[in-house]
mmCIF file of C-alpha atoms and ligand atoms in Angstrom:
data_model
loop_
_atom_site.group_PDB
_atom_site.id
_atom_site.type_symbol
_atom_site.label_atom_id
_atom_site.label_comp_id
_atom_site.label_asym_id
_atom_site.label_seq_id
_atom_site.Cartn_x
_atom_site.Cartn_y
_atom_site.Cartn_z
ATOM 1 C CA MET G 363 3.510 27.975 -16.702
ATOM 2 C CA ALA G 364 5.125 24.589 -16.249
ATOM 3 C CA VAL G 365 7.318 24.109 -13.220
ATOM 4 C CA SER G 366 10.952 23.433 -14.125
ATOM 5 C CA LYS G 367 13.517 21.281 -12.407
ATOM 6 C CA ASP G 368 15.703 24.395 -11.963
ATOM 7 C CA GLN G 369 12.929 26.082 -9.983
ATOM 8 C CA ILE G 370 12.761 23.046 -7.720
ATOM 9 C CA LEU G 371 16.525 22.996 -7.222
ATOM 10 C CA ALA G 372 16.537 26.739 -6.508
ATOM 11 C CA ALA G 373 13.887 26.253 -3.835
ATOM 12 C CA LEU G 374 15.802 23.330 -2.352
ATOM 13 C CA ALA G 375 18.975 25.428 -2.229
ATOM 14 C CA LYS G 376 17.299 27.342 0.604
ATOM 15 C CA VAL G 377 16.747 24.159 2.603
ATOM 16 C CA PRO G 378 19.753 23.300 4.763
ATOM 17 C CA SER G 379 20.675 19.680 5.497
ATOM 18 C CA PRO G 380 21.478 18.731 9.125
ATOM 19 C CA ASN G 381 25.136 19.695 8.699
ATOM 20 C CA GLY G 382 24.218 23.053 7.189
ATOM 21 C CA VAL G 383 25.023 22.238 3.547
ATOM 22 C CA ALA G 384 22.278 23.249 1.109
ATOM 23 C CA LEU G 385 20.204 20.261 0.015
ATOM 24 C CA PRO G 386 21.271 20.180 -3.667
ATOM 25 C CA ASP G 387 24.926 20.048 -2.549
ATOM 26 C CA ALA G 388 24.418 17.427 0.155
ATOM 27 C CA ARG G 389 24.704 14.473 -2.263
ATOM 28 C CA VAL G 390 21.445 12.953 -1.112
ATOM 29 C CA LEU G 391 19.073 14.067 -3.839
ATOM 30 C CA SER G 392 17.665 11.594 -6.382
ATOM 31 C CA ASP G 393 16.598 12.701 -9.810
ATOM 32 C CA VAL G 394 13.721 15.165 -9.486
ATOM 33 C CA VAL G 395 10.621 14.055 -11.379
ATOM 34 C CA VAL G 396 8.315 16.917 -12.356
ATOM 35 C CA SER G 397 5.138 16.163 -14.212
ATOM 36 C CA ASP G 398 2.004 18.241 -14.552
ATOM 37 C CA GLY G 399 2.665 20.153 -11.381
ATOM 38 C CA LYS G 400 3.401 16.964 -9.390
ATOM 39 C CA VAL G 401 6.897 16.690 -8.001
ATOM 40 C CA PHE G 402 8.568 13.559 -6.719
ATOM 41 C CA PHE G 403 12.079 12.863 -5.488
ATOM 42 C CA SER G 404 13.860 11.085 -2.702
ATOM 43 C CA LEU G 405 16.625 11.825 -0.234
ATOM 44 C CA THR G 406 18.982 8.931 0.356
ATOM 45 C CA VAL G 407 20.618 9.243 3.728
ATOM 46 C CA ASP G 408 22.613 7.193 6.179
ATOM 47 C CA ALA G 409 20.281 4.952 8.177
ATOM 48 C CA ALA G 410 21.845 6.199 11.416
ATOM 49 C CA ALA G 411 20.992 9.836 10.601
ATOM 50 C CA VAL G 412 17.374 9.358 9.681
ATOM 51 C CA LYS G 413 15.928 11.228 12.678
ATOM 52 C CA ALA G 414 17.929 14.328 11.844
ATOM 53 C CA TRP G 415 16.776 14.180 8.238
ATOM 54 C CA GLU G 416 13.033 13.886 8.798
ATOM 55 C CA PRO G 417 12.559 17.651 9.424
ATOM 56 C CA VAL G 418 14.656 18.307 6.309
ATOM 57 C CA ARG G 419 12.417 16.017 4.270
ATOM 58 C CA LYS G 420 9.399 17.925 5.550
ATOM 59 C CA ALA G 421 11.033 21.313 4.872
ATOM 60 C CA ALA G 422 11.927 20.189 1.333
ATOM 61 C CA GLU G 423 8.331 19.144 0.706
ATOM 62 C CA ASP G 424 7.044 22.473 2.022
ATOM 63 C CA ALA G 425 9.564 24.469 -0.018
ATOM 64 C CA VAL G 426 8.557 22.683 -3.213
ATOM 65 C CA ARG G 427 4.842 23.017 -2.493
ATOM 66 C CA ALA G 428 5.290 26.765 -2.077
ATOM 67 C CA ILE G 429 6.456 27.137 -5.698
ATOM 68 C CA SER G 430 3.678 28.546 -7.796
ATOM 69 C CA GLY G 431 2.357 25.908 -10.191
ATOM 70 C CA VAL G 432 3.251 22.957 -7.951
ATOM 71 C CA GLN G 433 0.117 21.007 -7.109
ATOM 72 C CA SER G 434 1.686 18.348 -4.952
ATOM 73 C CA ALA G 435 5.065 17.196 -3.767
ATOM 74 C CA LEU G 436 6.097 13.802 -2.491
ATOM 75 C CA VAL G 437 9.540 13.586 -0.904
ATOM 76 C CA ALA G 438 10.620 10.172 0.316
ATOM 77 C CA LEU G 439 13.387 9.577 2.788
ATOM 78 C CA THR G 440 15.278 6.380 2.062
ATOM 79 C CA ALA G 441 18.021 4.770 4.092
ATOM 80 C CA GLU G 442 21.364 3.920 2.656
ATOM 81 C CA ARG G 443 22.956 0.786 4.014
ATOM 82 C CA SER G 444 25.198 2.167 6.714
ATOM 83 C CA GLY G 445 28.601 0.681 7.468
ATOM 84 C CA ALA G 446 27.508 -0.481 10.881
ATOM 85 C CA SER G 447 24.335 -2.247 9.758
ATOM 86 C CA GLY G 448 26.310 -4.707 7.635
ATOM 87 C CA SER G 449 24.110 -7.207 5.896
ATOM 88 C CA GLN G 450 20.771 -5.571 6.630
ATOM 89 C CA PRO G 451 18.783 -4.788 3.520
ATOM 90 C CA GLN G 452 17.819 -1.259 2.573
ATOM 91 C CA ARG G 453 14.380 -0.354 3.795
ATOM 92 C CA PRO G 454 12.151 2.643 3.749
ATOM 93 C CA VAL G 455 12.486 4.991 6.648
ATOM 94 C CA GLY G 456 10.159 7.641 5.318
ATOM 95 C CA GLN G 457 7.747 9.234 7.698
ATOM 96 C CA SER G 458 5.048 6.662 7.127
ATOM 97 C CA ALA G 459 7.311 3.641 7.122
ATOM 98 C CA GLN G 460 8.683 4.701 10.474
ATOM 99 C CA ARG G 461 5.352 5.513 11.936
ATOM 100 C CA HIS G 462 3.936 2.184 10.845
ATOM 101 C CA ALA G 463 6.913 -0.014 11.475
ATOM 102 C CA HIS G 464 5.937 -3.096 13.409
ATOM 103 C CA PRO G 465 7.871 -5.908 14.982
ATOM 104 C CA ALA G 466 8.115 -9.285 13.301
ATOM 105 C CA ASP G 467 5.342 -11.822 13.873
ATOM 106 C CA GLN G 468 2.758 -9.218 14.789
ATOM 107 C CA VAL G 469 -0.117 -8.373 12.524
ATOM 108 C CA PRO G 470 0.677 -4.967 11.044
ATOM 109 C CA PRO G 471 -1.981 -2.339 11.694
ATOM 110 C CA GLY G 472 -4.823 -2.497 9.190
ATOM 111 C CA LEU G 473 -5.912 0.413 7.070
ATOM 112 C CA PRO G 474 -8.557 2.337 8.998
ATOM 113 C CA GLY G 475 -11.937 1.788 7.351
ATOM 114 C CA VAL G 476 -10.704 -0.986 5.064
ATOM 115 C CA ASP G 477 -12.065 -4.420 5.987
ATOM 116 C CA ALA G 478 -9.851 -6.614 3.822
ATOM 117 C CA VAL G 479 -6.847 -6.096 1.597
ATOM 118 C CA MET G 480 -6.108 -8.709 -1.038
ATOM 119 C CA ALA G 481 -3.410 -8.952 -3.678
ATOM 120 C CA VAL G 482 -3.654 -10.107 -7.285
ATOM 121 C CA ALA G 483 -0.259 -11.453 -8.244
ATOM 122 C CA SER G 484 1.651 -13.689 -10.615
ATOM 123 C CA GLY G 485 5.157 -15.000 -10.787
ATOM 124 C CA LYS G 486 5.737 -13.611 -14.259
ATOM 125 C CA GLY G 487 4.693 -10.598 -16.291
ATOM 126 C CA GLY G 488 2.053 -10.279 -18.964
ATOM 127 C CA VAL G 489 -0.263 -13.070 -17.822
ATOM 128 C CA GLY G 490 -3.218 -10.715 -17.464
ATOM 129 C CA LYS G 491 -2.907 -9.846 -13.795
ATOM 130 C CA SER G 492 -4.077 -6.254 -14.131
ATOM 131 C CA THR G 493 -6.955 -7.195 -16.430
ATOM 132 C CA THR G 494 -8.004 -9.877 -13.965
ATOM 133 C CA ALA G 495 -7.605 -7.527 -10.994
ATOM 134 C CA VAL G 496 -9.826 -4.833 -12.513
ATOM 135 C CA ASN G 497 -12.557 -7.233 -13.621
ATOM 136 C CA LEU G 498 -12.411 -9.101 -10.329
ATOM 137 C CA ALA G 499 -12.753 -5.800 -8.450
ATOM 138 C CA LEU G 500 -15.792 -4.963 -10.595
ATOM 139 C CA GLY G 501 -17.179 -8.462 -9.970
ATOM 140 C CA LEU G 502 -16.855 -7.870 -6.225
ATOM 141 C CA ARG G 503 -18.579 -4.508 -6.708
ATOM 142 C CA ASP G 504 -21.445 -6.325 -8.462
ATOM 143 C CA LEU G 505 -21.805 -8.518 -5.378
ATOM 144 C CA GLY G 506 -22.630 -5.357 -3.454
ATOM 145 C CA LEU G 507 -19.224 -4.732 -1.908
ATOM 146 C CA LYS G 508 -17.531 -1.347 -1.706
ATOM 147 C CA VAL G 509 -14.257 -1.945 -3.498
ATOM 148 C CA GLY G 510 -10.983 -0.045 -3.782
ATOM 149 C CA MET G 511 -8.054 -0.730 -6.101
ATOM 150 C CA LEU G 512 -4.415 0.035 -5.490
ATOM 151 C CA ASP G 513 -1.949 -0.219 -8.349
ATOM 152 C CA ALA G 514 1.229 -1.453 -6.661
ATOM 153 C CA ASP G 515 3.082 -1.694 -9.961
ATOM 154 C CA ILE G 516 5.363 1.290 -9.545
ATOM 155 C CA TYR G 517 7.478 0.478 -12.610
ATOM 156 C CA GLY G 518 4.596 -0.086 -14.998
ATOM 157 C CA PRO G 519 1.331 1.189 -13.543
ATOM 158 C CA SER G 520 -1.666 -0.108 -15.526
ATOM 159 C CA LEU G 521 -4.733 1.321 -13.853
ATOM 160 C CA PRO G 522 -4.670 4.732 -15.597
ATOM 161 C CA LYS G 523 -5.005 2.891 -18.912
ATOM 162 C CA LEU G 524 -7.274 0.029 -17.861
ATOM 163 C CA LEU G 525 -9.751 2.450 -16.301
ATOM 164 C CA ALA G 526 -9.109 5.366 -18.711
ATOM 165 C CA ILE G 527 -8.230 7.700 -15.840
ATOM 166 C CA ARG G 528 -6.533 10.911 -16.903
ATOM 167 C CA GLU G 529 -7.346 13.189 -14.024
ATOM 168 C CA LYS G 530 -4.940 13.808 -11.162
ATOM 169 C CA PRO G 531 -5.831 13.104 -7.547
ATOM 170 C CA GLN G 532 -6.553 16.156 -5.421
ATOM 171 C CA THR G 533 -4.732 16.696 -2.181
ATOM 172 C CA VAL G 534 -6.622 16.903 1.095
ATOM 173 C CA GLY G 535 -5.254 19.071 3.872
ATOM 174 C CA GLY G 536 -1.961 19.498 2.022
ATOM 175 C CA THR G 537 -0.576 16.036 2.706
ATOM 176 C CA ARG G 538 -3.113 13.363 1.893
ATOM 177 C CA LEU G 539 -4.346 12.341 -1.541
ATOM 178 C CA LYS G 540 -7.915 11.760 -2.593
ATOM 179 C CA PRO G 541 -8.268 8.633 -4.736
ATOM 180 C CA ILE G 542 -10.128 8.659 -8.059
ATOM 181 C CA GLU G 543 -13.608 7.140 -8.370
ATOM 182 C CA ARG G 544 -14.333 5.109 -11.511
ATOM 183 C CA TYR G 545 -17.078 2.559 -12.246
ATOM 184 C CA GLY G 546 -17.886 2.590 -8.540
ATOM 185 C CA LEU G 547 -14.308 1.665 -7.601
ATOM 186 C CA THR G 548 -12.026 3.837 -5.457
ATOM 187 C CA VAL G 549 -8.685 3.834 -7.252
ATOM 188 C CA MET G 550 -5.093 4.948 -6.664
ATOM 189 C CA SER G 551 -2.024 4.513 -8.863
ATOM 190 C CA ILE G 552 1.392 6.128 -9.040
ATOM 191 C CA GLY G 553 0.490 6.536 -12.718
ATOM 192 C CA PHE G 554 -1.979 9.265 -11.702
ATOM 193 C CA LEU G 555 0.914 11.291 -10.344
ATOM 194 C CA ILE G 556 3.543 10.641 -12.979
ATOM 195 C CA ASP G 557 3.068 10.537 -16.760
ATOM 196 C CA GLU G 558 3.136 7.170 -18.484
ATOM 197 C CA GLU G 559 6.005 8.332 -20.670
ATOM 198 C CA THR G 560 8.194 9.546 -17.798
ATOM 199 C CA PRO G 561 11.093 7.148 -17.565
ATOM 200 C CA MET G 562 11.116 5.923 -14.000
ATOM 201 C CA ILE G 563 14.326 4.944 -12.375
ATOM 202 C CA TRP G 564 13.177 3.671 -9.034
ATOM 203 C CA ARG G 565 15.394 2.171 -6.415
ATOM 204 C CA GLY G 566 14.131 -0.494 -4.025
ATOM 205 C CA PRO G 567 13.586 1.807 -1.049
ATOM 206 C CA MET G 568 11.771 4.364 -3.202
ATOM 207 C CA VAL G 569 9.401 1.657 -4.425
ATOM 208 C CA MET G 570 8.664 0.656 -0.875
ATOM 209 C CA SER G 571 8.032 4.150 0.387
ATOM 210 C CA ALA G 572 5.839 4.977 -2.623
ATOM 211 C CA ILE G 573 3.685 1.906 -1.908
ATOM 212 C CA THR G 574 3.561 2.680 1.785
ATOM 213 C CA GLN G 575 2.427 6.222 1.069
ATOM 214 C CA MET G 576 -0.221 5.057 -1.373
ATOM 215 C CA LEU G 577 -1.524 2.712 1.310
ATOM 216 C CA ARG G 578 -1.322 5.020 4.275
ATOM 217 C CA GLU G 579 -1.593 8.555 2.991
ATOM 218 C CA VAL G 580 -4.564 8.210 0.685
ATOM 219 C CA GLU G 581 -8.116 8.892 1.829
ATOM 220 C CA TRP G 582 -9.445 5.422 1.035
ATOM 221 C CA GLY G 583 -12.636 5.926 3.002
ATOM 222 C CA THR G 584 -14.709 2.899 4.007
ATOM 223 C CA LEU G 585 -14.055 -0.189 1.888
ATOM 224 C CA ASP G 586 -15.173 -3.796 2.180
ATOM 225 C CA VAL G 587 -12.190 -4.905 0.172
ATOM 226 C CA MET G 588 -9.122 -3.353 -1.432
ATOM 227 C CA VAL G 589 -7.796 -5.211 -4.476
ATOM 228 C CA VAL G 590 -4.082 -4.640 -5.021
ATOM 229 C CA ASP G 591 -2.713 -5.103 -8.535
ATOM 230 C CA MET G 592 0.809 -6.346 -7.924
ATOM 231 C CA PRO G 593 3.812 -5.963 -10.169
ATOM 232 C CA PRO G 594 5.083 -9.206 -11.701
ATOM 233 C CA GLY G 595 7.562 -11.238 -9.726
ATOM 234 C CA THR G 596 8.373 -11.935 -6.143
ATOM 235 C CA GLY G 597 10.429 -8.900 -5.179
ATOM 236 C CA ASP G 598 10.425 -5.897 -2.880
ATOM 237 C CA ALA G 599 6.926 -4.693 -3.616
ATOM 238 C CA GLN G 600 5.351 -8.016 -2.713
ATOM 239 C CA LEU G 601 7.257 -8.253 0.534
ATOM 240 C CA THR G 602 6.432 -4.642 1.385
ATOM 241 C CA MET G 603 2.761 -5.345 0.922
ATOM 242 C CA ALA G 604 2.940 -8.353 3.172
ATOM 243 C CA GLN G 605 4.829 -6.368 5.775
ATOM 244 C CA GLN G 606 2.931 -3.103 5.667
ATOM 245 C CA VAL G 607 -0.674 -4.258 5.612
ATOM 246 C CA PRO G 608 -2.455 -7.260 6.983
ATOM 247 C CA LEU G 609 -3.148 -9.026 3.673
ATOM 248 C CA LYS G 610 -6.213 -11.273 3.829
ATOM 249 C CA GLY G 611 -4.805 -13.228 0.961
ATOM 250 C CA ALA G 612 -3.544 -13.342 -2.579
ATOM 251 C CA VAL G 613 -5.047 -14.477 -5.861
ATOM 252 C CA ILE G 614 -2.472 -15.906 -8.261
ATOM 253 C CA VAL G 615 -3.071 -15.434 -11.984
ATOM 254 C CA SER G 616 -1.486 -17.888 -14.373
ATOM 255 C CA THR G 617 -1.707 -18.816 -18.042
ATOM 256 C CA PRO G 618 -1.858 -22.489 -18.893
ATOM 257 C CA GLN G 619 1.681 -22.739 -20.251
ATOM 258 C CA ASP G 620 4.074 -24.755 -18.180
ATOM 259 C CA LEU G 621 6.560 -21.942 -17.790
ATOM 260 C CA ALA G 622 3.904 -19.643 -16.400
ATOM 261 C CA LEU G 623 2.924 -22.410 -14.028
ATOM 262 C CA ILE G 624 6.438 -22.711 -12.726
ATOM 263 C CA ASP G 625 6.267 -18.971 -12.121
ATOM 264 C CA ALA G 626 2.846 -19.299 -10.539
ATOM 265 C CA ARG G 627 4.294 -21.901 -8.195
ATOM 266 C CA ARG G 628 6.945 -19.373 -7.247
ATOM 267 C CA GLY G 629 4.216 -16.798 -6.567
ATOM 268 C CA VAL G 630 2.292 -19.235 -4.369
ATOM 269 C CA ALA G 631 5.480 -20.151 -2.519
ATOM 270 C CA MET G 632 6.326 -16.513 -1.864
ATOM 271 C CA PHE G 633 2.994 -15.710 -0.256
ATOM 272 C CA LYS G 634 3.138 -18.893 1.786
ATOM 273 C CA ARG G 635 6.608 -17.902 2.942
ATOM 274 C CA VAL G 636 5.295 -14.612 4.350
ATOM 275 C CA ASN G 637 2.245 -16.377 5.821
ATOM 276 C CA VAL G 638 -0.271 -14.769 3.467
ATOM 277 C CA PRO G 639 -3.055 -17.208 2.541
ATOM 278 C CA VAL G 640 -3.372 -17.978 -1.158
ATOM 279 C CA LEU G 641 -7.050 -17.431 -1.941
ATOM 280 C CA GLY G 642 -6.743 -19.375 -5.158
ATOM 281 C CA VAL G 643 -5.484 -19.555 -8.723
ATOM 282 C CA VAL G 644 -7.175 -18.064 -11.812
ATOM 283 C CA GLU G 645 -6.278 -19.550 -15.167
ATOM 284 C CA ASN G 646 -6.260 -16.664 -17.623
ATOM 285 C CA MET G 647 -6.176 -16.995 -21.420
ATOM 286 C CA SER G 648 -7.276 -20.500 -20.567
ATOM 287 C CA TYR G 649 -8.741 -21.353 -23.974
ATOM 288 C CA PHE G 650 -9.414 -19.475 -27.194
ATOM 289 C CA LEU G 651 -12.986 -18.612 -28.089
ATOM 290 C CA CYS G 652 -13.293 -17.732 -31.757
ATOM 291 C CA PRO G 653 -15.131 -14.394 -31.880
ATOM 292 C CA SER G 654 -16.888 -15.256 -35.164
ATOM 293 C CA CYS G 655 -17.868 -18.916 -34.785
ATOM 294 C CA GLY G 656 -17.660 -19.367 -31.000
ATOM 295 C CA THR G 657 -15.504 -22.500 -31.372
ATOM 296 C CA ARG G 658 -13.288 -23.232 -28.415
ATOM 297 C CA SER G 659 -9.620 -24.161 -28.947
ATOM 298 C CA ASP G 660 -7.296 -25.112 -26.118
ATOM 299 C CA ILE G 661 -4.288 -23.526 -27.770
ATOM 300 C CA PHE G 662 -2.060 -23.514 -24.727
ATOM 301 C CA GLY G 663 -3.100 -26.922 -23.478
ATOM 302 C CA HIS G 664 -5.911 -26.421 -21.057
ATOM 303 C CA GLY G 665 -6.416 -27.351 -17.428
ATOM 304 C CA GLY G 666 -2.834 -27.030 -16.204
ATOM 305 C CA ALA G 667 -3.630 -24.377 -13.628
ATOM 306 C CA GLN G 668 -6.455 -26.439 -12.141
ATOM 307 C CA LYS G 669 -4.195 -29.494 -11.735
ATOM 308 C CA GLU G 670 -1.447 -27.312 -10.327
ATOM 309 C CA ALA G 671 -3.842 -25.706 -7.860
ATOM 310 C CA GLU G 672 -4.896 -29.151 -6.667
ATOM 311 C CA ARG G 673 -1.282 -30.215 -6.354
ATOM 312 C CA LEU G 674 -0.452 -27.109 -4.299
ATOM 313 C CA GLY G 675 -3.570 -27.510 -2.194
ATOM 314 C CA VAL G 676 -4.957 -24.076 -3.072
ATOM 315 C CA PRO G 677 -8.454 -23.406 -4.457
ATOM 316 C CA PHE G 678 -9.005 -23.164 -8.200
ATOM 317 C CA LEU G 679 -11.071 -20.041 -8.796
ATOM 318 C CA GLY G 680 -11.910 -20.376 -12.466
ATOM 319 C CA GLU G 681 -10.781 -19.991 -16.021
ATOM 320 C CA VAL G 682 -11.031 -16.938 -18.250
ATOM 321 C CA PRO G 683 -10.871 -17.411 -22.032
ATOM 322 C CA LEU G 684 -8.478 -15.599 -24.329
ATOM 323 C CA HIS G 685 -10.922 -13.335 -26.088
ATOM 324 C CA MET G 686 -10.634 -10.267 -28.280
ATOM 325 C CA THR G 687 -13.422 -8.503 -26.387
ATOM 326 C CA ILE G 688 -11.582 -8.828 -23.079
ATOM 327 C CA ARG G 689 -8.412 -7.405 -24.620
ATOM 328 C CA GLU G 690 -10.108 -4.578 -26.523
ATOM 329 C CA LYS G 691 -12.237 -3.528 -23.595
ATOM 330 C CA SER G 692 -9.347 -3.772 -21.183
ATOM 331 C CA ASP G 693 -6.931 -1.822 -23.332
ATOM 332 C CA SER G 694 -9.449 0.935 -24.058
ATOM 333 C CA GLY G 695 -10.225 1.538 -20.407
ATOM 334 C CA ARG G 696 -13.727 0.054 -20.520
ATOM 335 C CA PRO G 697 -13.391 -3.200 -18.615
ATOM 336 C CA VAL G 698 -15.737 -5.909 -19.760
ATOM 337 C CA VAL G 699 -17.493 -6.409 -16.415
ATOM 338 C CA ALA G 700 -18.415 -2.706 -16.309
ATOM 339 C CA THR G 701 -19.380 -2.244 -19.943
ATOM 340 C CA GLU G 702 -20.826 -5.644 -20.899
ATOM 341 C CA PRO G 703 -22.284 -6.712 -17.576
ATOM 342 C CA ASP G 704 -24.712 -9.148 -19.192
ATOM 343 C CA GLY G 705 -22.114 -10.843 -21.396
ATOM 344 C CA PRO G 706 -20.463 -14.221 -20.839
ATOM 345 C CA HIS G 707 -17.118 -12.765 -19.707
ATOM 346 C CA ALA G 708 -18.667 -10.620 -16.977
ATOM 347 C CA ARG G 709 -20.425 -13.733 -15.711
ATOM 348 C CA ILE G 710 -17.134 -15.622 -15.478
ATOM 349 C CA TYR G 711 -15.472 -12.790 -13.541
ATOM 350 C CA ARG G 712 -18.459 -12.513 -11.197
ATOM 351 C CA GLU G 713 -18.271 -16.240 -10.478
ATOM 352 C CA ILE G 714 -14.585 -15.864 -9.662
ATOM 353 C CA ALA G 715 -15.402 -12.823 -7.504
ATOM 354 C CA ALA G 716 -17.989 -14.814 -5.545
ATOM 355 C CA LYS G 717 -15.406 -17.508 -4.781
ATOM 356 C CA VAL G 718 -12.873 -14.865 -3.762
ATOM 357 C CA ARG G 719 -15.406 -13.211 -1.482
ATOM 358 C CA ASP G 720 -16.122 -16.563 0.183
ATOM 359 C CA GLN G 721 -12.401 -17.220 0.569
ATOM 360 C CA ILE G 722 -11.839 -13.791 2.125
ATOM 361 C CA LYS G 723 -14.656 -14.383 4.585
ATOM 362 C CA GLY G 724 -13.231 -17.752 5.498
ATOM 363 C CA SER G 725 -9.583 -16.787 5.816
ATOM 364 C CA ALA G 726 -8.415 -15.836 9.260
ATOM 365 C CA GLN G 727 -5.893 -13.059 9.612
ATOM 366 C CA VAL G 728 -2.481 -14.429 10.433
ATOM 367 C CA ALA G 729 0.695 -12.648 11.342
ATOM 368 C CA PRO G 730 2.964 -12.285 8.322
ATOM 369 C CA LYS G 731 6.483 -13.471 8.834
ATOM 370 C CA ILE G 732 8.997 -10.763 8.161
ATOM 371 C CA VAL G 733 11.509 -12.124 5.713
ATOM 372 C CA ILE G 734 14.846 -10.419 5.668
ATOM 373 C CA GLU G 735 16.956 -11.667 2.842
ATOM 374 C CA ALA G 736 20.695 -11.436 3.010
HETATM 375 N N1 ATP V 856 -8.395 -13.116 -21.041
HETATM 376 C C1 ATP V 856 -7.818 -12.297 -21.901
HETATM 377 N N2 ATP V 856 -8.162 -12.293 -23.225
HETATM 378 C C2 ATP V 856 -7.558 -11.482 -24.113
HETATM 379 N N3 ATP V 856 -6.607 -10.616 -23.800
HETATM 380 C C3 ATP V 856 -6.228 -10.546 -22.503
HETATM 381 C C4 ATP V 856 -6.813 -11.374 -21.493
HETATM 382 N N4 ATP V 856 -6.234 -11.067 -20.299
HETATM 383 C C5 ATP V 856 -5.328 -10.094 -20.548
HETATM 384 N N5 ATP V 856 -5.315 -9.795 -21.870
HETATM 385 C C6 ATP V 856 -4.468 -8.822 -22.558
HETATM 386 O O1 ATP V 856 -3.114 -9.213 -22.340
HETATM 387 C C7 ATP V 856 -2.280 -8.066 -22.169
HETATM 388 C C8 ATP V 856 -1.563 -8.163 -20.817
HETATM 389 O O2 ATP V 856 -2.527 -8.101 -19.792
HETATM 390 P P1 ATP V 856 -2.277 -7.342 -18.412
HETATM 391 O O3 ATP V 856 -1.705 -5.999 -18.635
HETATM 392 O O4 ATP V 856 -3.528 -7.462 -17.642
HETATM 393 O O5 ATP V 856 -1.156 -8.330 -17.842
HETATM 394 P P2 ATP V 856 -0.242 -8.182 -16.533
HETATM 395 O O6 ATP V 856 0.007 -9.555 -16.047
HETATM 396 O O7 ATP V 856 -0.859 -7.225 -15.590
HETATM 397 O O8 ATP V 856 1.050 -7.563 -17.154
HETATM 398 P P3 ATP V 856 2.295 -6.911 -16.343
HETATM 399 O O9 ATP V 856 3.058 -8.076 -15.833
HETATM 400 O O10 ATP V 856 3.000 -6.132 -17.399
HETATM 401 O O11 ATP V 856 1.713 -6.084 -15.232
HETATM 402 C C9 ATP V 856 -3.204 -6.857 -22.287
HETATM 403 O O12 ATP V 856 -3.157 -6.370 -23.599
HETATM 404 C C10 ATP V 856 -4.584 -7.430 -21.975
HETATM 405 O O13 ATP V 856 -5.629 -6.725 -22.605
HETATM 406 MG MG1 MG V 857 -0.058 -5.420 -14.757
#
């Protein structure tokens, strides 16, 4: 039988908050998301009282897990701006965020067993970041690397669809999650835990703690490289990544249109600002290849990304055509590099992957600057 929200609230009623008030009456509870036996919610508390709340967070998680039919529970503790802390931004204070907090200008601890973490990003949405990330990850796999993929797009996770993953991750030892294996990639996405249709109202701190948990509390195993599919833009998630893991670098995806290039510039600038090396720019939907006659048309005006890359002094990694096969394969969960490995598109992605691999090898780890915005 499906677990109901009322059952969750009834269980939480038995969990006292630090001042003795039952949790549902303590005015700290976010909306409770229940989906397929997976439960997720957050407790928003005063930053000054975080220590006192950590055992409550744990007790809430245990109480929910004890309900029959609940497969896993994720309770995040998030700090409310407290009166005293004035202009400081909200930040995650969940168990993992606290445990892994690190002072500014020090390299944050790496992920045990993971050699390199790289981000695939863009300044604006819909440029083909996720498609590029998946095919690039598969290209790296074809070069003999052991590759993981983390979907950091909490608002609109894509990996369940792009890799046709319907199964839910298993928990290990009650608290850690086992990622899903697909096409030789080790994959984790918030979309595996929450249904695509579930409307998600995430607040900044929840986004950050969800990403931190997916980085730190997943059994990633031994990986040569972890490819992170970033959400569009230059917001919280990007900064969290830069602050929570030692990023080897970022690949920026852009379309040839000018507007996208302005956004790409913003993406490049953001990573530079947090001291993360830009591994290069990929021009996606670079030109149109007619599927029937093979004629090439530069419908968006071609070559802009290459010029821009030169101007910004970052490597140009390659151009991917706008092609029906890439879209169809991508949208049906059978990425072109995995299912048409001998085709022309797979070759392009593998060439890009080879350049990325060389860039990763060459890029030294630098300490990310912690940017605190007023
Ligand atoms: N080279 C390409 N040729 C044809 N279609 C493509 C290509 N690259 C991406 N697409 C299609 O464009 C759409 C958007 O791609 P994708 O989801 O990868 O973009 P995104 O930048 O990750 O988007 P979001 O910002 O929403 O995360 C998808 O339908 C995808 O199949
Ligand atoms: Mg995407």
